[in-house]
mmCIF file of C-alpha atoms in Angstrom:
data_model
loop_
_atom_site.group_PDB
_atom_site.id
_atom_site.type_symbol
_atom_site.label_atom_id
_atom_site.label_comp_id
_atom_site.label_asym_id
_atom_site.label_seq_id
_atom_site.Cartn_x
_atom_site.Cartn_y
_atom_site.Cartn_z
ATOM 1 C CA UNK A 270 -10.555 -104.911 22.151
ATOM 2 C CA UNK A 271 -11.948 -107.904 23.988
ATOM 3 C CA UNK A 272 -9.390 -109.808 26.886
ATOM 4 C CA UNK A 273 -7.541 -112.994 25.273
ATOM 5 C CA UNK A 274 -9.260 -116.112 25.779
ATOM 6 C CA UNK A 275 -8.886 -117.229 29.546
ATOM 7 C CA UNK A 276 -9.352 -120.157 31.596
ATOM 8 C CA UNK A 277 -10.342 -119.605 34.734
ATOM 9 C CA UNK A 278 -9.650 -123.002 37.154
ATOM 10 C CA UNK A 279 -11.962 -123.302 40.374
ATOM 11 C CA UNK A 280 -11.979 -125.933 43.153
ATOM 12 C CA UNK A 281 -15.473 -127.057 42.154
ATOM 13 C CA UNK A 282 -19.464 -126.636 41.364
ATOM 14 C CA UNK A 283 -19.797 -123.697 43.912
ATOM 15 C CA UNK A 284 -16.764 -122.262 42.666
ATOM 16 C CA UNK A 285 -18.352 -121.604 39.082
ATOM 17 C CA UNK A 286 -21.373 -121.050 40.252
ATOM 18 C CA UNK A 287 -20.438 -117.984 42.359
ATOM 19 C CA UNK A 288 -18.002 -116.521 40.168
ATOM 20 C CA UNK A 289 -20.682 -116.873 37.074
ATOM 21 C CA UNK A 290 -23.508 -115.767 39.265
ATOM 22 C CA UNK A 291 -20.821 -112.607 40.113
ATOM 23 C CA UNK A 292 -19.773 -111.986 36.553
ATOM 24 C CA UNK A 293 -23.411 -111.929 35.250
ATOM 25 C CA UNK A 294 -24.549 -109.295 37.961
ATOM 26 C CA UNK A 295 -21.097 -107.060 37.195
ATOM 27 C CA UNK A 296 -21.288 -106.494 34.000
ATOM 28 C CA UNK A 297 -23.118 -108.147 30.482
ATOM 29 C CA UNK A 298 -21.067 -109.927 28.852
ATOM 30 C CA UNK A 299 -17.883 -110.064 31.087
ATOM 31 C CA UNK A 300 -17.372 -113.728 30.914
ATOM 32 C CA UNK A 301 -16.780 -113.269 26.555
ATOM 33 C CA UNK A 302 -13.659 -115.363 25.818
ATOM 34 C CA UNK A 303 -13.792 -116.683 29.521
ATOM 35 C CA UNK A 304 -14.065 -120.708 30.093
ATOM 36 C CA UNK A 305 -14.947 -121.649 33.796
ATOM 37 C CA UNK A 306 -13.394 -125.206 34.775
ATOM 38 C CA UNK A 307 -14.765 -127.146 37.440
ATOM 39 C CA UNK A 308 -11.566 -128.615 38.453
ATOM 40 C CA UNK A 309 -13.248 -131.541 40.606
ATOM 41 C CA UNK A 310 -10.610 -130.485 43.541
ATOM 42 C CA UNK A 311 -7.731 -127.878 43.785
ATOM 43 C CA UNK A 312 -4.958 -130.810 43.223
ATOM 44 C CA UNK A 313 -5.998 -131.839 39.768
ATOM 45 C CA UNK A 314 -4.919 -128.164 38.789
ATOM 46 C CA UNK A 315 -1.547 -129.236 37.424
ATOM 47 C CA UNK A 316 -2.793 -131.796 35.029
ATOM 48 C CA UNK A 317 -5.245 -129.319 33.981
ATOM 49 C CA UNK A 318 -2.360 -126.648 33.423
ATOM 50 C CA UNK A 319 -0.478 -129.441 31.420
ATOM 51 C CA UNK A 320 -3.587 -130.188 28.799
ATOM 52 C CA UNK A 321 -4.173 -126.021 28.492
ATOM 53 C CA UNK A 322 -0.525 -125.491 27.549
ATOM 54 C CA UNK A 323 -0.941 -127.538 24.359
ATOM 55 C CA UNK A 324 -4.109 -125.465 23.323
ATOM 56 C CA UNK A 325 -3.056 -122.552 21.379
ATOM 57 C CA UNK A 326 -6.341 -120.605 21.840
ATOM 58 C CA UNK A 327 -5.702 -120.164 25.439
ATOM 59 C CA UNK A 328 -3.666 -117.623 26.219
ATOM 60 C CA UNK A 329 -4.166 -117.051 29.806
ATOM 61 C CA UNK A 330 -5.295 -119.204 32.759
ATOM 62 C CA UNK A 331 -6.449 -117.416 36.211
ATOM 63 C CA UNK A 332 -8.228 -118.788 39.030
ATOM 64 C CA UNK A 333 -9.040 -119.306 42.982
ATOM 65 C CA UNK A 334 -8.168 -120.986 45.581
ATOM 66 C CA UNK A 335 -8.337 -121.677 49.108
ATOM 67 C CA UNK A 336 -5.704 -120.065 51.949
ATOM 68 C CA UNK A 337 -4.578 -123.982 52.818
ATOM 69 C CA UNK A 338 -3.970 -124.865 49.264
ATOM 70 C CA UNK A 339 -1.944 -122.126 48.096
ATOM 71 C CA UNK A 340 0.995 -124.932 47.954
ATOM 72 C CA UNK A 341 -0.130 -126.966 45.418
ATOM 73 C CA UNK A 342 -1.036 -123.966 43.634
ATOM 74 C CA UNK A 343 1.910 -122.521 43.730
ATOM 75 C CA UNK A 344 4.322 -125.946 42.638
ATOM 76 C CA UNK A 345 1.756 -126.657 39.350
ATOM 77 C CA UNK A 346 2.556 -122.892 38.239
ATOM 78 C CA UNK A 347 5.619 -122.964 39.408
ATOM 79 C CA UNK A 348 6.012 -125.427 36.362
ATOM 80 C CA UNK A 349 5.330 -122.972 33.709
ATOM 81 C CA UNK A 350 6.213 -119.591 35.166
ATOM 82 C CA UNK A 351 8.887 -120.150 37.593
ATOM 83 C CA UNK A 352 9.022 -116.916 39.070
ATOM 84 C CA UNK A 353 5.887 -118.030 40.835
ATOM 85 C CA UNK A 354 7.562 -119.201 44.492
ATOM 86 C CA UNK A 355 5.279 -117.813 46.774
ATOM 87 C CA UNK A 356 1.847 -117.026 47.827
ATOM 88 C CA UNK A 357 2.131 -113.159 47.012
ATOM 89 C CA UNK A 358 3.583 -114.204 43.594
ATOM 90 C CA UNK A 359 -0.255 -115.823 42.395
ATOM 91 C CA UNK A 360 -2.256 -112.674 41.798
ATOM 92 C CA UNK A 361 0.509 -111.597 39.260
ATOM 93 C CA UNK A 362 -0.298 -114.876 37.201
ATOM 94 C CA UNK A 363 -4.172 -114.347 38.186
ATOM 95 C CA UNK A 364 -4.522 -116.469 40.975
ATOM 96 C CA UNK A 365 -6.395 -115.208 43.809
ATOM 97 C CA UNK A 366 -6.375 -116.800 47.534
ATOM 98 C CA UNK A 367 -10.196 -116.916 49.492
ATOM 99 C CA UNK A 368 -9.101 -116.065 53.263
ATOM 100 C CA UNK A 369 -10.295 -120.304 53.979
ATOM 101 C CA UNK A 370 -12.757 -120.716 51.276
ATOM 102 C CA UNK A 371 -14.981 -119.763 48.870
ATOM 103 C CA UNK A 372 -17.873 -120.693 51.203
ATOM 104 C CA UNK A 373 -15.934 -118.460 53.477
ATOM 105 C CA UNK A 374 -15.612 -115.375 51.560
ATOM 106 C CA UNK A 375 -19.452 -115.689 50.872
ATOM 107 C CA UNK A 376 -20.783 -115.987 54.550
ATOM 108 C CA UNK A 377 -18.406 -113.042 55.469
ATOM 109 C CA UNK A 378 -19.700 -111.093 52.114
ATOM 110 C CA UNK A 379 -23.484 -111.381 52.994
ATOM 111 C CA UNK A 380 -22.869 -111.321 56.950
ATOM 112 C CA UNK A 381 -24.589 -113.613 59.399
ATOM 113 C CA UNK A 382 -28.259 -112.154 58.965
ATOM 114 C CA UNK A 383 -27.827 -112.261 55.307
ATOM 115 C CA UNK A 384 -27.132 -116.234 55.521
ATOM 116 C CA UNK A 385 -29.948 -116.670 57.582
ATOM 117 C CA UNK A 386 -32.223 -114.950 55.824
ATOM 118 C CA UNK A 387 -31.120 -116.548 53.054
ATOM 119 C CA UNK A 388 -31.635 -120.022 54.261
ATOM 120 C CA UNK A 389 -34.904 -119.180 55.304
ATOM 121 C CA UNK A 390 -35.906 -118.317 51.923
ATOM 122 C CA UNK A 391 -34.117 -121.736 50.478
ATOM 123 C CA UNK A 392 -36.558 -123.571 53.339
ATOM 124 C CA UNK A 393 -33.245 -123.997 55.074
ATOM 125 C CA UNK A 394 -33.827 -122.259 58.588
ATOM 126 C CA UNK A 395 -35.612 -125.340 60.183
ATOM 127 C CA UNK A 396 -32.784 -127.656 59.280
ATOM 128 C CA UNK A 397 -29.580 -125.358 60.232
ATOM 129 C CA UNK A 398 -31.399 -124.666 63.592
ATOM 130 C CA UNK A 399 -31.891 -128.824 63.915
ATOM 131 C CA UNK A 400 -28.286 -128.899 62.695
ATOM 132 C CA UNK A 401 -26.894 -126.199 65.629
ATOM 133 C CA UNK A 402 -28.514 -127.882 68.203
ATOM 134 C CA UNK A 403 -26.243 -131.454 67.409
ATOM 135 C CA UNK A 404 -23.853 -131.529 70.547
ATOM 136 C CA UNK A 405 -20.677 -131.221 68.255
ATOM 137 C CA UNK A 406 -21.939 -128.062 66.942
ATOM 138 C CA UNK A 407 -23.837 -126.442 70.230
ATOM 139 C CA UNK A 408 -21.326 -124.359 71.057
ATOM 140 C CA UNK A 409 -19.361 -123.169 68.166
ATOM 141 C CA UNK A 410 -19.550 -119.999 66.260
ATOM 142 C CA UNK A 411 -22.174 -119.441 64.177
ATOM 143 C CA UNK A 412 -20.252 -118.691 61.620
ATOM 144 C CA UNK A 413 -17.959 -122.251 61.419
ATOM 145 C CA UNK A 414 -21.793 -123.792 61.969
ATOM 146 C CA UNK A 415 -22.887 -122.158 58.614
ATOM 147 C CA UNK A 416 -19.780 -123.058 56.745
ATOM 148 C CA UNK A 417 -20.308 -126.938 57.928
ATOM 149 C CA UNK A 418 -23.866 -126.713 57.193
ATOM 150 C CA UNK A 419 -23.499 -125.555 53.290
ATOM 151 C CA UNK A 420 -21.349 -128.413 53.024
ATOM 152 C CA UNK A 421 -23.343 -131.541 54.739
ATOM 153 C CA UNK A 422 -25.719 -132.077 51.994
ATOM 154 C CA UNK A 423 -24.900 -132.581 48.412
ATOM 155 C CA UNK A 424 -25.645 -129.761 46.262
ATOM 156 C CA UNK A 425 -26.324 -127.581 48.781
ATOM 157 C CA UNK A 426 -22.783 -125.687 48.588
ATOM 158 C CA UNK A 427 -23.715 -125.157 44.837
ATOM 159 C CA UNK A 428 -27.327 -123.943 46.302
ATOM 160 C CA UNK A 429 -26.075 -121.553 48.632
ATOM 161 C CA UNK A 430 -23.239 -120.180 46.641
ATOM 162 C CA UNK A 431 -25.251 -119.125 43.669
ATOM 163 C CA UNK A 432 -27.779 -117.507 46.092
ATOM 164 C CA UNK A 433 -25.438 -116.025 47.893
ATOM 165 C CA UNK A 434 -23.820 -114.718 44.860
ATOM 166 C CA UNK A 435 -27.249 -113.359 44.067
ATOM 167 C CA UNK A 436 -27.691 -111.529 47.201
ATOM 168 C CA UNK A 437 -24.332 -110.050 47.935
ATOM 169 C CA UNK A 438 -24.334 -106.369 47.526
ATOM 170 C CA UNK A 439 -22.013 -105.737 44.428
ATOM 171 C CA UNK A 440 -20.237 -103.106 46.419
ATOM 172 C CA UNK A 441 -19.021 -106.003 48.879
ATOM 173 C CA UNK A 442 -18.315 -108.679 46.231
ATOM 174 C CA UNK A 443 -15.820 -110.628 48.008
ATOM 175 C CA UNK A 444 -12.520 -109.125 47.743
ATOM 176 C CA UNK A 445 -10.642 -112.685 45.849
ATOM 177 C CA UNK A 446 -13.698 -112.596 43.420
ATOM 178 C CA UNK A 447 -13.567 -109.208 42.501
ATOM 179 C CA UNK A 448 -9.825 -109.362 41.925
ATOM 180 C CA UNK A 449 -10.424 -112.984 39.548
ATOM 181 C CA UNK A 450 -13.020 -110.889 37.643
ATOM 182 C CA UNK A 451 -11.360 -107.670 37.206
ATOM 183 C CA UNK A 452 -8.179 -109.563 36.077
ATOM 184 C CA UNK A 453 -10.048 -111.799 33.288
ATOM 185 C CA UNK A 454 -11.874 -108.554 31.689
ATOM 186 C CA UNK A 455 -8.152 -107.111 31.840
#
C-alpha cells in the first residue's frame, strides 16, 4: 500500500532540489503521494502548517531544517502536536535537523575533492580559487570557503545542490536526507 499523501517543507530551491535529485536516484517512484514545498525561508513554516491543516488530503507533513533553526521549528509544530518541545522530539513528527545546513550536509557527503571536482566540471574552479584568494577568505577552512561560495551567486546553491545530489555516493546520502526519505516512503 502506497505512504499517505505527505508534504514535505524545505528551507528553499536547493532544498528540493537535493532531496528530489536524492529520491529519484533511491528508488523509482519514491516521491508518489509526496509534494515538495519550497518554503521561501524556514520561518514561513508555520503559516504553511496552518493552510495544510485545512486540506484533508494531507495527512502528513515532514521536512528539514537547519541546526540554528530548530526553534522556530519546533514552536510552529508545537502548535499542532504539542508533545513536540524539543529538538529530539522532530524526527518523531518527520522533521530532520542538517548538522548547519543543507549546503553543509552536502560538502561533508561528497568530501572536499568531490566539491572541487565538481566545480571544475560546473566551470567553477577558476572562480572559487579567485574567490579564496579575497583577504576575508585567505585563511579560512576550505570547507566554510565552499559553503560561502555556493551561496554568493544566485542560483548557484540550487546548481551545486542538485549536482551534488547527483554525485554523492548513495551509500553516504547525507544522514538528515536519508532519514526525510525513508520516513515519507514509511
Amino acid at each position: 500500500m502506497p505512504p499517505p499523501p505527505t508534504v514535505v517543507l524545505l528551507e528553499g530551491r536547493s532544498d528540493v532540489v537535493a532531496v528530489a535529485s536524492f529520491a529519484r536516484r533511491r528508488a523509482a517512484g519514491e516521491l508518489d503521494g509526496v509534494e515538495l514545498v519550497d518554503l521561501g525561508g524556514v520561518t514561513n513554516i508555520g503559516g504553511r502548517l496552518e493552510r495544510l491543516s485545512i486540506r484533508p488530503e494531507v495527512t502528513r507533513a515532514a521536512g528539514l531544517c537547519d541546526r540554528g533553526e530548530v526553534d522556530v521549528v519546533v514552536r510552529a509544530l508545537r502548535r499542532f502536536h504539542p508533545d513536540v518541545q524539543v529538538m529530539g522530539d522532530l524526527a518523531a513528527r518527520g522533521f530532520f535537523v542538517c548538522d548547519r545546513d543543507l549546503e553543509d550536509e552536502l560538502i561533508r557527503g561528497l568530501g572536499v575533492p568531490g566539491c572541487m571536482s565538481l566545480l571544475d566540471r560546473l566551470g567553477l574552479g577558476e572562480r572559487f580559487a579567485t574567490f579564496c584568494r579575497q583577504p576575508a577568505w585567505q585563511s579560512q577552512p576550505i570547507v566554510d570557503q565552499l559553503h560561502r561560495f555556493v551561496g554568493t551567486t544566485s542560483g548557484r546553491k540550487e546548481l551545486f545542490a542538485g549536482e551534488a545530489a547527483g554525485a554523492i555516493p548513495l551509500d553516504r546520502v547525507p544522514p538528515p536526507i536519508a532519514d526525510l526519505l525513508d520516513y515519507v516512503v514509511a
